[in-house]
Coordinates of C-alpha atoms in Angstrom, one line a residue:
Chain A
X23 CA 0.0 0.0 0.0
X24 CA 1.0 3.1 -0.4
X25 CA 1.8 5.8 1.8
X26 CA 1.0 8.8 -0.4
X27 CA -2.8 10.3 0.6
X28 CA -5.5 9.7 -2.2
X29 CA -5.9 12.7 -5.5
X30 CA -9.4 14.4 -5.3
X31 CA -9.5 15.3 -8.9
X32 CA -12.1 17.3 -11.1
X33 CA -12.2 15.9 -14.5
X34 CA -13.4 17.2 -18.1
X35 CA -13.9 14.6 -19.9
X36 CA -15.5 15.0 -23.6
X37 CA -18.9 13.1 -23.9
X38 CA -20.1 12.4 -27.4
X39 CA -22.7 9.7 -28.1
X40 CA -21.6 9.1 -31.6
X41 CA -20.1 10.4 -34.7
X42 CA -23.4 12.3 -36.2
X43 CA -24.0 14.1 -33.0
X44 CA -22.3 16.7 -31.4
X45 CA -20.4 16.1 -28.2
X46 CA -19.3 18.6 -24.8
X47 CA -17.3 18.7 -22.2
X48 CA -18.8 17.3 -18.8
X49 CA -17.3 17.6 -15.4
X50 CA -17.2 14.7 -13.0
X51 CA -15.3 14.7 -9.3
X52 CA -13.4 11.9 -8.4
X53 CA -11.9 10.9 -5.2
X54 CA -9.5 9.4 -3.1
X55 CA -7.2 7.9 -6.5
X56 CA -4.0 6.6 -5.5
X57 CA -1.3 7.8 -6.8
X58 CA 0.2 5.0 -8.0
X59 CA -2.7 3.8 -10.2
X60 CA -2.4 4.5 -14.1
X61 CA -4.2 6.8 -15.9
X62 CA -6.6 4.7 -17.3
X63 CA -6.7 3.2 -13.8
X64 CA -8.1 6.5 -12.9
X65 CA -10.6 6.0 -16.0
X66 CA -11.8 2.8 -14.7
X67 CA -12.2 4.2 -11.3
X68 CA -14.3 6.6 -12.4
X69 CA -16.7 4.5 -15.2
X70 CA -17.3 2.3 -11.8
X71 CA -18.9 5.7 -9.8
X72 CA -20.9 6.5 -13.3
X73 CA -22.1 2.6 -13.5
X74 CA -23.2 3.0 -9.6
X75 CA -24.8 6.7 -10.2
X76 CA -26.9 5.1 -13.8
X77 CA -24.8 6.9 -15.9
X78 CA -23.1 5.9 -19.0
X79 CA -19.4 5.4 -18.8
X80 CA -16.6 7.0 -20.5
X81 CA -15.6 5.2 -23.8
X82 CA -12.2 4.9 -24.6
X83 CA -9.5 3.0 -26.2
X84 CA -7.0 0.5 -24.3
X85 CA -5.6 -3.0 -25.4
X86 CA -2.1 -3.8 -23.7
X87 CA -1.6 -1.2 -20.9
X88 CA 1.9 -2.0 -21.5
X89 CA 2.7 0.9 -24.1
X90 CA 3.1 -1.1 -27.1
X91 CA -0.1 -1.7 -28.7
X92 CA -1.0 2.4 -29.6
X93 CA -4.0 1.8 -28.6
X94 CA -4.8 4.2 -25.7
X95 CA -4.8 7.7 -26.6
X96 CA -6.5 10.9 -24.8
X97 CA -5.4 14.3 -25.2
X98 CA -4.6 15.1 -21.3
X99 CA -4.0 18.9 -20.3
X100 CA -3.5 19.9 -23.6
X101 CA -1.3 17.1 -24.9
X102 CA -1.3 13.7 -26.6
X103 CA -1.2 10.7 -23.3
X104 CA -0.5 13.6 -21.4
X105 CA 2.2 15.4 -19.7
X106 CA 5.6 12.9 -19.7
X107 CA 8.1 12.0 -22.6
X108 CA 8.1 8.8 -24.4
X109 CA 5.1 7.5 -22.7
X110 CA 1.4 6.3 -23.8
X111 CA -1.5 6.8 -21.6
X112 CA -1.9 3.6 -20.0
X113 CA 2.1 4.4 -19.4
X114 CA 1.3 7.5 -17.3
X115 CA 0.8 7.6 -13.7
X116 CA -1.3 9.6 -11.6
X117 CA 1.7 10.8 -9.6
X118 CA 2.3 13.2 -12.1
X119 CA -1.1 15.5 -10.9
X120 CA -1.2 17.2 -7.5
X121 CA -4.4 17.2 -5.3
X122 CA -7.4 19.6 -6.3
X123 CA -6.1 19.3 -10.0
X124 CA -8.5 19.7 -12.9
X125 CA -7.6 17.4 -15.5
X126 CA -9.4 18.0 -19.2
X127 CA -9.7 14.6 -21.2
X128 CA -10.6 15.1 -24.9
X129 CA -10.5 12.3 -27.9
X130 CA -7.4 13.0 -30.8
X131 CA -8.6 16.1 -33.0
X132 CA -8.7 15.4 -36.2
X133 CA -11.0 15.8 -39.4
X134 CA -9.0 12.3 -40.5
X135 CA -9.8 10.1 -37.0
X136 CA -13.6 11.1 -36.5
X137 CA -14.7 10.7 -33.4
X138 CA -16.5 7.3 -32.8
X139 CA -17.7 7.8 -29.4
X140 CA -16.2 9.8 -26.2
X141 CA -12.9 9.5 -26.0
X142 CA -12.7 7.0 -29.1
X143 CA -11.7 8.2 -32.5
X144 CA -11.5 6.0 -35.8
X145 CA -8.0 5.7 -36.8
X146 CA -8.8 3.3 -39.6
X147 CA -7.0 5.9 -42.0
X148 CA -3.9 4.9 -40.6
X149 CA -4.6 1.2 -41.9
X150 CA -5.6 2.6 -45.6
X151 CA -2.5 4.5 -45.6
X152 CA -0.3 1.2 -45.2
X153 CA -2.6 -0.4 -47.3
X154 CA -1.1 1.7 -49.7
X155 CA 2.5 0.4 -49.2
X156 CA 3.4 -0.2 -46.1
X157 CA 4.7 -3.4 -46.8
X158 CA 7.1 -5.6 -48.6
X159 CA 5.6 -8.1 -51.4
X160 CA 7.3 -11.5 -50.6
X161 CA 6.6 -13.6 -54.0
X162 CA 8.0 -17.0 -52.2
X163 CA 8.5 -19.9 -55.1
X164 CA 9.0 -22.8 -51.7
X165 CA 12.2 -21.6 -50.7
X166 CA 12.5 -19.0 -47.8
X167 CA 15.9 -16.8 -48.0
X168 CA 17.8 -16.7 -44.7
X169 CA 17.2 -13.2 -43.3
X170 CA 20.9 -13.0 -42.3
X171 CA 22.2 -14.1 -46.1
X172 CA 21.6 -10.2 -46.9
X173 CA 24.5 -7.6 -45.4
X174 CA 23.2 -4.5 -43.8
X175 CA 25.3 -1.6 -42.7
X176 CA 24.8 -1.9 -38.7
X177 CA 23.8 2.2 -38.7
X178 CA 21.0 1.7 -41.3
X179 CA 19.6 -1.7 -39.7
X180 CA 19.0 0.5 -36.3
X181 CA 17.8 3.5 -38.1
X182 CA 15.2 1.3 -40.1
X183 CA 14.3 -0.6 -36.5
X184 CA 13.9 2.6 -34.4
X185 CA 11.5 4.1 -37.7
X186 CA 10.1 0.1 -37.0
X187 CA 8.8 0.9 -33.5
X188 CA 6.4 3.1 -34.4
X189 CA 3.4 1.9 -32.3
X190 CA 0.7 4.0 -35.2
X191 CA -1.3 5.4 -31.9
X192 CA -1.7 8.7 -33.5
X193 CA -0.2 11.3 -31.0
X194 CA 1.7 13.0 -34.2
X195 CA -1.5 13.9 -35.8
X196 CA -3.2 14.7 -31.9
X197 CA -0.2 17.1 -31.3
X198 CA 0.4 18.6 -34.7
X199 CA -0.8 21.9 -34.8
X200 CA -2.2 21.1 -38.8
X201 CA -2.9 17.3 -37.8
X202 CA -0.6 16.1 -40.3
X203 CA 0.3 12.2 -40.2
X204 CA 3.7 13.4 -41.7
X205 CA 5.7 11.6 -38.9
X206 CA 3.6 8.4 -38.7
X207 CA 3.7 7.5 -42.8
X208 CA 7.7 8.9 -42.7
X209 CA 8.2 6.2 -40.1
X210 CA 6.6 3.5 -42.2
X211 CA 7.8 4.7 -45.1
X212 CA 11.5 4.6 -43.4
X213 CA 11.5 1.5 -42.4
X214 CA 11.3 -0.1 -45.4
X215 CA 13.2 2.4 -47.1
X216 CA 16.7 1.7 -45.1
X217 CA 16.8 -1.8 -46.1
X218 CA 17.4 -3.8 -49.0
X219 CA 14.3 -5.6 -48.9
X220 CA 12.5 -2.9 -48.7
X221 CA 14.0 -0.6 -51.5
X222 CA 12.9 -3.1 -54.1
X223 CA 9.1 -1.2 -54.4
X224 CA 10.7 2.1 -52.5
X225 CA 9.4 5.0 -55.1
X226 CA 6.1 3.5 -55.7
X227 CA 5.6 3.1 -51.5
X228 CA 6.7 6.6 -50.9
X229 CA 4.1 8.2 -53.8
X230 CA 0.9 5.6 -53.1
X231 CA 1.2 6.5 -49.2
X232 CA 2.1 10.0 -49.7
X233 CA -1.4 10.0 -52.2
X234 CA -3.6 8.1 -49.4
X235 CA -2.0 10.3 -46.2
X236 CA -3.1 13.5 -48.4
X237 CA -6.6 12.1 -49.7
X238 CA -7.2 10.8 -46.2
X239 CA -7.3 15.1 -44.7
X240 CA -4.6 14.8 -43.0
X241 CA -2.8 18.5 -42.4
X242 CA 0.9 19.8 -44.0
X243 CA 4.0 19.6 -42.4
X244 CA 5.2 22.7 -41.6
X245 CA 8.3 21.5 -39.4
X246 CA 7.2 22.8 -35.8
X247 CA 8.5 19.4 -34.3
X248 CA 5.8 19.0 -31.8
X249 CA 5.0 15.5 -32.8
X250 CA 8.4 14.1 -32.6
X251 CA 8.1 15.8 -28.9
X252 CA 4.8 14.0 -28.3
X253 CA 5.5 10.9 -29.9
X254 CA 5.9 8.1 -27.1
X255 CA 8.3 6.0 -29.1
X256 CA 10.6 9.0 -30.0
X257 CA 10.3 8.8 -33.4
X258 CA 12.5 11.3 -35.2
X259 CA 12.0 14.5 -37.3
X260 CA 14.9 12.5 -39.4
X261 CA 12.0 10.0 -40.8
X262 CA 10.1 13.2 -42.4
X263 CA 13.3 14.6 -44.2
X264 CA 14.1 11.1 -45.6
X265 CA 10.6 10.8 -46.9
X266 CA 10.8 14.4 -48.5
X267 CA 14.1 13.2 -50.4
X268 CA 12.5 9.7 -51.2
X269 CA 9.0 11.4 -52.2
X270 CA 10.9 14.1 -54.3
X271 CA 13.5 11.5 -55.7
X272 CA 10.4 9.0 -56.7
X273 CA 8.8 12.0 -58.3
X274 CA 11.8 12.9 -60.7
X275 CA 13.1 9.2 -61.3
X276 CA 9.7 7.0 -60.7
X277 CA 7.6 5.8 -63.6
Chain B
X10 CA 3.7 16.7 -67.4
X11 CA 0.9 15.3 -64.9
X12 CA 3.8 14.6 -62.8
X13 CA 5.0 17.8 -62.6
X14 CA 1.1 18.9 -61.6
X15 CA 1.2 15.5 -58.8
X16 CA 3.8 16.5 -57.6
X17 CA 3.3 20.3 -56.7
X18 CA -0.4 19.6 -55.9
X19 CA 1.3 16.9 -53.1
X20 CA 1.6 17.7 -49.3
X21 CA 5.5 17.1 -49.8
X22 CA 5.8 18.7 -53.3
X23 CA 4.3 22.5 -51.9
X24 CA 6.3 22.0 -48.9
X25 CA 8.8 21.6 -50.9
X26 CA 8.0 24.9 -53.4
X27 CA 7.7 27.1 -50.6
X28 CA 11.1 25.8 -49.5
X29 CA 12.6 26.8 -52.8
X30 CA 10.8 30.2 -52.8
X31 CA 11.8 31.1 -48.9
X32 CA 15.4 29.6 -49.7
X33 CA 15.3 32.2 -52.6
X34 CA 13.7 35.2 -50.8
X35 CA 16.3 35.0 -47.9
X36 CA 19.5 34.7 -50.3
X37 CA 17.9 37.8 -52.1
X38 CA 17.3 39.7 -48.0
X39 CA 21.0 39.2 -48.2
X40 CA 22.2 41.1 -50.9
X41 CA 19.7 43.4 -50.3
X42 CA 20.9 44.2 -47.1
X43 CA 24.7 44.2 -48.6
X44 CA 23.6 47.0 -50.7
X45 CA 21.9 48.5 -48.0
X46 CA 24.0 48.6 -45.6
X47 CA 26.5 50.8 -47.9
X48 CA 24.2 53.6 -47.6
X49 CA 25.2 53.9 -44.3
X50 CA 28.7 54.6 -44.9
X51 CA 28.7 56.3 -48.5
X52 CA 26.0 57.5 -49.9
X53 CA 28.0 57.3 -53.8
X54 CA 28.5 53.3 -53.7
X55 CA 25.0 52.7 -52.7
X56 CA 23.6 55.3 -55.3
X57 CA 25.9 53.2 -58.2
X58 CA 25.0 50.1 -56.4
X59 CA 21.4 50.9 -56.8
X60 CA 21.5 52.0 -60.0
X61 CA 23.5 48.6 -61.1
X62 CA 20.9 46.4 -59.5
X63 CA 18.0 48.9 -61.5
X64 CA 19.6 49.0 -64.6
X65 CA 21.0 46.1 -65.0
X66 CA 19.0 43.3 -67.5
X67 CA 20.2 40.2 -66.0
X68 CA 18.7 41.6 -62.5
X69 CA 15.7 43.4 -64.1
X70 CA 14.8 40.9 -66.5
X71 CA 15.6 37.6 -65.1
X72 CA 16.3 37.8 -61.2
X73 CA 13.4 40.7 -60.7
X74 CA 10.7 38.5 -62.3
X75 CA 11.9 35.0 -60.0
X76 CA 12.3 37.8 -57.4
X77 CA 7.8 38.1 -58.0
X78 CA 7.1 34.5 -58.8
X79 CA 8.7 33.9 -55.4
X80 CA 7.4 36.1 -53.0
X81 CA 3.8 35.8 -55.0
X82 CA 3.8 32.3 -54.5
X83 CA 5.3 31.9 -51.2
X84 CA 2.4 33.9 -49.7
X85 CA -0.5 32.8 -51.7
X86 CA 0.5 29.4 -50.7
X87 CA 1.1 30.2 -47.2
X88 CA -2.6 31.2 -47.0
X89 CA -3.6 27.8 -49.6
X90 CA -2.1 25.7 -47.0
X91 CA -3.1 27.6 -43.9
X92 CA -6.7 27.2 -44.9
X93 CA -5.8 23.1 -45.4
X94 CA -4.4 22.9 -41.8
X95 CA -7.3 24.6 -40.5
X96 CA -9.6 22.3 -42.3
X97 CA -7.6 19.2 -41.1
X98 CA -9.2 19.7 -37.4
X99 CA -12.5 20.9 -37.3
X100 CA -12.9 20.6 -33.4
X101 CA -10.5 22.6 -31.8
X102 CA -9.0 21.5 -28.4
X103 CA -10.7 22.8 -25.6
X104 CA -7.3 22.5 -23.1
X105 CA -4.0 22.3 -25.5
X106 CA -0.4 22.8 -24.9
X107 CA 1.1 24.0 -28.0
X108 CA 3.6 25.7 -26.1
X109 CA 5.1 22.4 -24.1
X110 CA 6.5 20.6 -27.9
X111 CA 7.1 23.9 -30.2
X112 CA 8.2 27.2 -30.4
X113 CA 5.8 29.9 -30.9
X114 CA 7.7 31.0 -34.2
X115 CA 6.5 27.6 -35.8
X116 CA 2.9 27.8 -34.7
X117 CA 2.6 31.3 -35.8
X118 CA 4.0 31.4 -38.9
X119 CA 0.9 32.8 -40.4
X120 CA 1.0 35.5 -38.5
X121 CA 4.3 36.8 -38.6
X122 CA 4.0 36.4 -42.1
X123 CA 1.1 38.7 -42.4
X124 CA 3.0 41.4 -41.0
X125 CA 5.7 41.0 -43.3
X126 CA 3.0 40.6 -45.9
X127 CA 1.9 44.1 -44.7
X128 CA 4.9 45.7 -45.1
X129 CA 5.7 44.5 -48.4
X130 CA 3.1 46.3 -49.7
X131 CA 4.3 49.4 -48.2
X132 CA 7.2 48.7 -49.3
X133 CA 6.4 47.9 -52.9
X134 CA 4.2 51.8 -52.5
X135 CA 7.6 53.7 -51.4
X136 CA 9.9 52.3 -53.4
X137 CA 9.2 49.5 -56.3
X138 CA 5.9 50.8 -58.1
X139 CA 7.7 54.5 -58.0
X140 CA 11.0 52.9 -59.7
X141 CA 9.1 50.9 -62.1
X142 CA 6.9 54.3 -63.1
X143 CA 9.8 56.3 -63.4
X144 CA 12.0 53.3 -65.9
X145 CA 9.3 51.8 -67.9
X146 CA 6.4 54.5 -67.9
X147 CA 8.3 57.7 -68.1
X148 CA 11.4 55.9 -69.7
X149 CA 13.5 57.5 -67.4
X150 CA 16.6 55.1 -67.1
X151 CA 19.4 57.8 -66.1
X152 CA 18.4 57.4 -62.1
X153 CA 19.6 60.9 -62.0
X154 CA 18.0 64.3 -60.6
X155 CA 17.4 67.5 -62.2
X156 CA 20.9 68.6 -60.5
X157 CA 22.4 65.8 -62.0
X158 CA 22.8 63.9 -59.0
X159 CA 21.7 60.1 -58.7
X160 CA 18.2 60.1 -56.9
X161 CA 18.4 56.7 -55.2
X162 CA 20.1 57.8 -51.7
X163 CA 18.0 60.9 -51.4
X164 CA 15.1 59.2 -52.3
X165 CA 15.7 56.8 -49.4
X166 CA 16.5 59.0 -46.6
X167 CA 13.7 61.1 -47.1
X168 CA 10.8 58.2 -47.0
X169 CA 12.6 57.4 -43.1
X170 CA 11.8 61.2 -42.0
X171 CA 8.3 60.1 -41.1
X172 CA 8.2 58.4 -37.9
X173 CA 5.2 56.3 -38.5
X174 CA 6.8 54.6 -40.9
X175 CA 10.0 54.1 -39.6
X176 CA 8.4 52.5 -36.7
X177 CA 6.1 50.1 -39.0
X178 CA 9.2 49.0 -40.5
X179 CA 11.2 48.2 -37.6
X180 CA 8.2 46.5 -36.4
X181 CA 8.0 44.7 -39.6
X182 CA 11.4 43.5 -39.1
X183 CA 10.8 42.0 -35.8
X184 CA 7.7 40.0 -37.3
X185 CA 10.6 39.0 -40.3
X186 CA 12.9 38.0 -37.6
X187 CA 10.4 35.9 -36.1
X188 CA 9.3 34.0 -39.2
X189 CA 13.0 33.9 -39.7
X190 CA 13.8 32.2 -36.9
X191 CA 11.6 28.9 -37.9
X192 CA 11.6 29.2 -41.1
X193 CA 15.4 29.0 -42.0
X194 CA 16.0 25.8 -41.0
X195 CA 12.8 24.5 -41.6
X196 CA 13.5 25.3 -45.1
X197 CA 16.2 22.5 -45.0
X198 CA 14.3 20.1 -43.8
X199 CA 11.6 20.5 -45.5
X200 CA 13.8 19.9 -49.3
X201 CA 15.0 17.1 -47.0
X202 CA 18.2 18.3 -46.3
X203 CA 18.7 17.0 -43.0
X204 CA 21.6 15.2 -41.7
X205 CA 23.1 14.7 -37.9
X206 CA 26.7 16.5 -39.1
X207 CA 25.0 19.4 -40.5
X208 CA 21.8 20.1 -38.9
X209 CA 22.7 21.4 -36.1
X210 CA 24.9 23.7 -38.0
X211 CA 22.1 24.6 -40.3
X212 CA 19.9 25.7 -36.8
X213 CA 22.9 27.6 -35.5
X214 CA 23.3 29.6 -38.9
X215 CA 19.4 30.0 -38.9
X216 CA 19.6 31.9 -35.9
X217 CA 22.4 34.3 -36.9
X218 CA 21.2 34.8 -39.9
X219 CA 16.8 35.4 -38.3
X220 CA 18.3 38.0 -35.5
X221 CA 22.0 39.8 -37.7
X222 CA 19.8 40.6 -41.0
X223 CA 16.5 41.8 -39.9
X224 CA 18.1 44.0 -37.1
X225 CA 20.8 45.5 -39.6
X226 CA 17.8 46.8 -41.8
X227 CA 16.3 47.8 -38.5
X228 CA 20.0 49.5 -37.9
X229 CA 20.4 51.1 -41.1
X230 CA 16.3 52.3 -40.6
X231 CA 17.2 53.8 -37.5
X232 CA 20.3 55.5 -38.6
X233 CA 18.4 57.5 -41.7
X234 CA 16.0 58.5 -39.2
X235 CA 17.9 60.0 -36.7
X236 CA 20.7 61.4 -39.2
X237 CA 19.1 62.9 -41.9
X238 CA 16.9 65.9 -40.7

């Protein structure tokens, strides 16, 4: 058990029955959270009190609670899973609020992830976009080549793995000031990009996911940095300059 | 061409064009302020300076016209893509911390560039639409005045009598410095140029460059004023 006294907490929490009708904030009291529960601990704590009182609870995404399935999400005080570096939501810990604390709670803003209900948005875009090339076409003929049998230069395999740990929960596009997805696709499209394998379909990835990212309404780049800041896997501003040179190399020397 | 068209209609391709066009506009800030900057010491090499740059065909006729292009299309797509970015989230945040990931330079980019915007056309009223009246309307290439003397330097010190404007465009230069101050380096990155040896260079030059030019014009502004009643 712990030692530290309990949080009494006013939360504003965004309440939006579904996509077609329009949502506000509402303002519910909670009490006594420990401090060492998670955030979405503190979620659950407080659907309990609105079960009890007949009241609908809070929807919202979760799947691991371990920070690696992207799931969770919540824009907390202003920013994507809240205040804290290189953490998701289910990652952050009610330790980091003080006692009397108003905390506002609103879904990921953006015309491209429409909210589905609450605190849940539809990030379903993000799977079209890799349906556009996030991948690498193995044509196997019964044989399987050794992973290993192909050299990689040690710098570029850990470049292409860190783009590779891109979780796809969508705090870029939550904490961009023009929702862009530029970091997300750069990611994907970096990852594929740095290695051998993946260089075979490189310029027609970079221009079919570049296409879907832009159809899809996501926002422009325009450099400010905040979503490698927000991004809980540190994924780096590096990924959106390589896709620049790959997008404007495919553009010049593509079909 | 569709390409071409794809390409500049893409998020990545304007990025990419206003790139260019601010990489251009700040080389051209540069010699501007070069021959600027004379006039504070010698009023004769910035009068044969100025009539070189007005005279001159490969300036008027080939650098003046990407000189337009540029600045035309670096702030009608500033406003193209502006409106986009707005569009792209509808609901605005009711609680949101810009200030805890980004500078306020990069969020307000709009809005510096307004003010520069602003004073451009001020700009273009004191000095450019005069310069082109008198050389392609009247036909008056000489750049000299009935006396015999070249008009450019007196020309100059007499629009910085007026406080008002002086003032607008030291303000004006503080809004330049601002968008400056983003938009140097995110001009690199944005043509991709980005690379762990010379990026942080690249910042570290951005910032010389953002706060040294914009308060030498605000220098040499300050120095007519005072000087020349």
């Amino acid at each position: 058990m712990s030692a530290h006294k309990g949080l009494n907490l006013t939360l504003k929490v965004w309440r939006q029955q579904s996509q077609k009708e329009k949502g506000q904030m509402e303002t519910y009291q909670v009490s006594d959270i420990s401090p060492d529960s998670s955030f979405l601990e503190m979620m659950d704590i407080l659907n309990e009190q609105l079960i009890e009182e007949g009241k609908e609870p809070v929807a919202f995404d979760h799947d691991c609670r371990e920070g690696i399935c992207g799931m969770c999400s919540m824009y907390i005080n202003g920013e994507a899973h809240g205040p804290g570096r290189g953490i998701t939501t289910c990652q952050l810990h009610m330790r980091e609020f003080n006692n009397g604390d108003t905390i506002y709670i609103e879904p990921w803003r953006a015309k491209a992830f429409p909210v589905i209900k609450d605190l849940m948005v539809d990030r379903s875009a993000f799977d079209r976009i890799m349906a556009a090339g996030g991948f690498v076409s193995v044509n196997t003929s019964g044989n399987t080549q050794d992973a290993n049998a192909i050299p990689i230069e040690k710098h570029k395999a850990d470049q292409a793995f860190d783009a590779a740990t891109c979780i796809g929960c969508g705090a870029c596009v939550a904490s961009c000031k023009n929702a862009s997805a530029m970091l997300f696709v750069s990611a994907k499209v970096s990852q594929f990009a740095l290695l051998p394998q993946g260089q075979v379909e490189a310029k027609e990835r970079v221009q079919n996911m570049v296409k879907v990212m832009d159809e899809e309404g996501f926002g422009n780049c325009s450099n400010t940095g905040a979503c490698e800041v927000e991004c809980p896997k540190g994924i780096s501003l590096d990924n959106i300059a390589r896709m620049n040179r790959e997008y404007l190399s495919a553009s010049i020397k593509g079909e | 061409m569709s390409w071409v068209k794809n390409t500049f209609s893409s998020s990545i391709g304007r990025k990419f064009a206003m790139a260019l066009s601010a990489l251009f506009l700040m080389f051209f800030l540069l010699q501007h302020f070069a021959i600027n900057i004379t006039s504070v010491f010698s009023a004769e090499v910035f009068n044969d300076l100025s009539h070189f740059m007005g005279t001159n065909p490969v300036v008027q006729f080939a650098l003046q016209p990407i000189l337009i292009i540029a600045v035309v299309y670096h702030f009608v797509m500033g406003f193209v893509l502006e409106a986009k970015n707005k569009g792209a989230r509808e609901v605005k945040y009711a609680m949101n911390k810009g200030q805890a990931n980004s500078t306020w330079f990069s969020r307000n980019m709009i809005y510096s560039g307004l003010v520069v915007l602003a004073f451009l056309a001020l700009h273009f009223y004191d000095f450019w639409i005069p310069e082109i009246s008198t050389k392609y309307i009247d036909g008056d290439m000489s750049g000299l005045m009935a006396n015999g003397d070249f008009r450019y330097y007196e020309e100059m010190v007499e629009k910085f009598h007026d406080p008002l404007r002086t003032g607008f465009y030291v303000l004006a230069f503080v809004l330049l410095a601002m968008h400056l101050l983003h938009g140097f380096q995110s001009a690199f990155q944005s043509i991709g140029a980005r690379h762990p040896k010379y990026t942080p260079g690249i910042k570290k030059l951005g910032n010389i460059f953002a706060i040294a030019i914009p308060a030498g014009f605000i220098f040499i502004a300050l120095f007519h004023h005072l000087t020349s009643h």
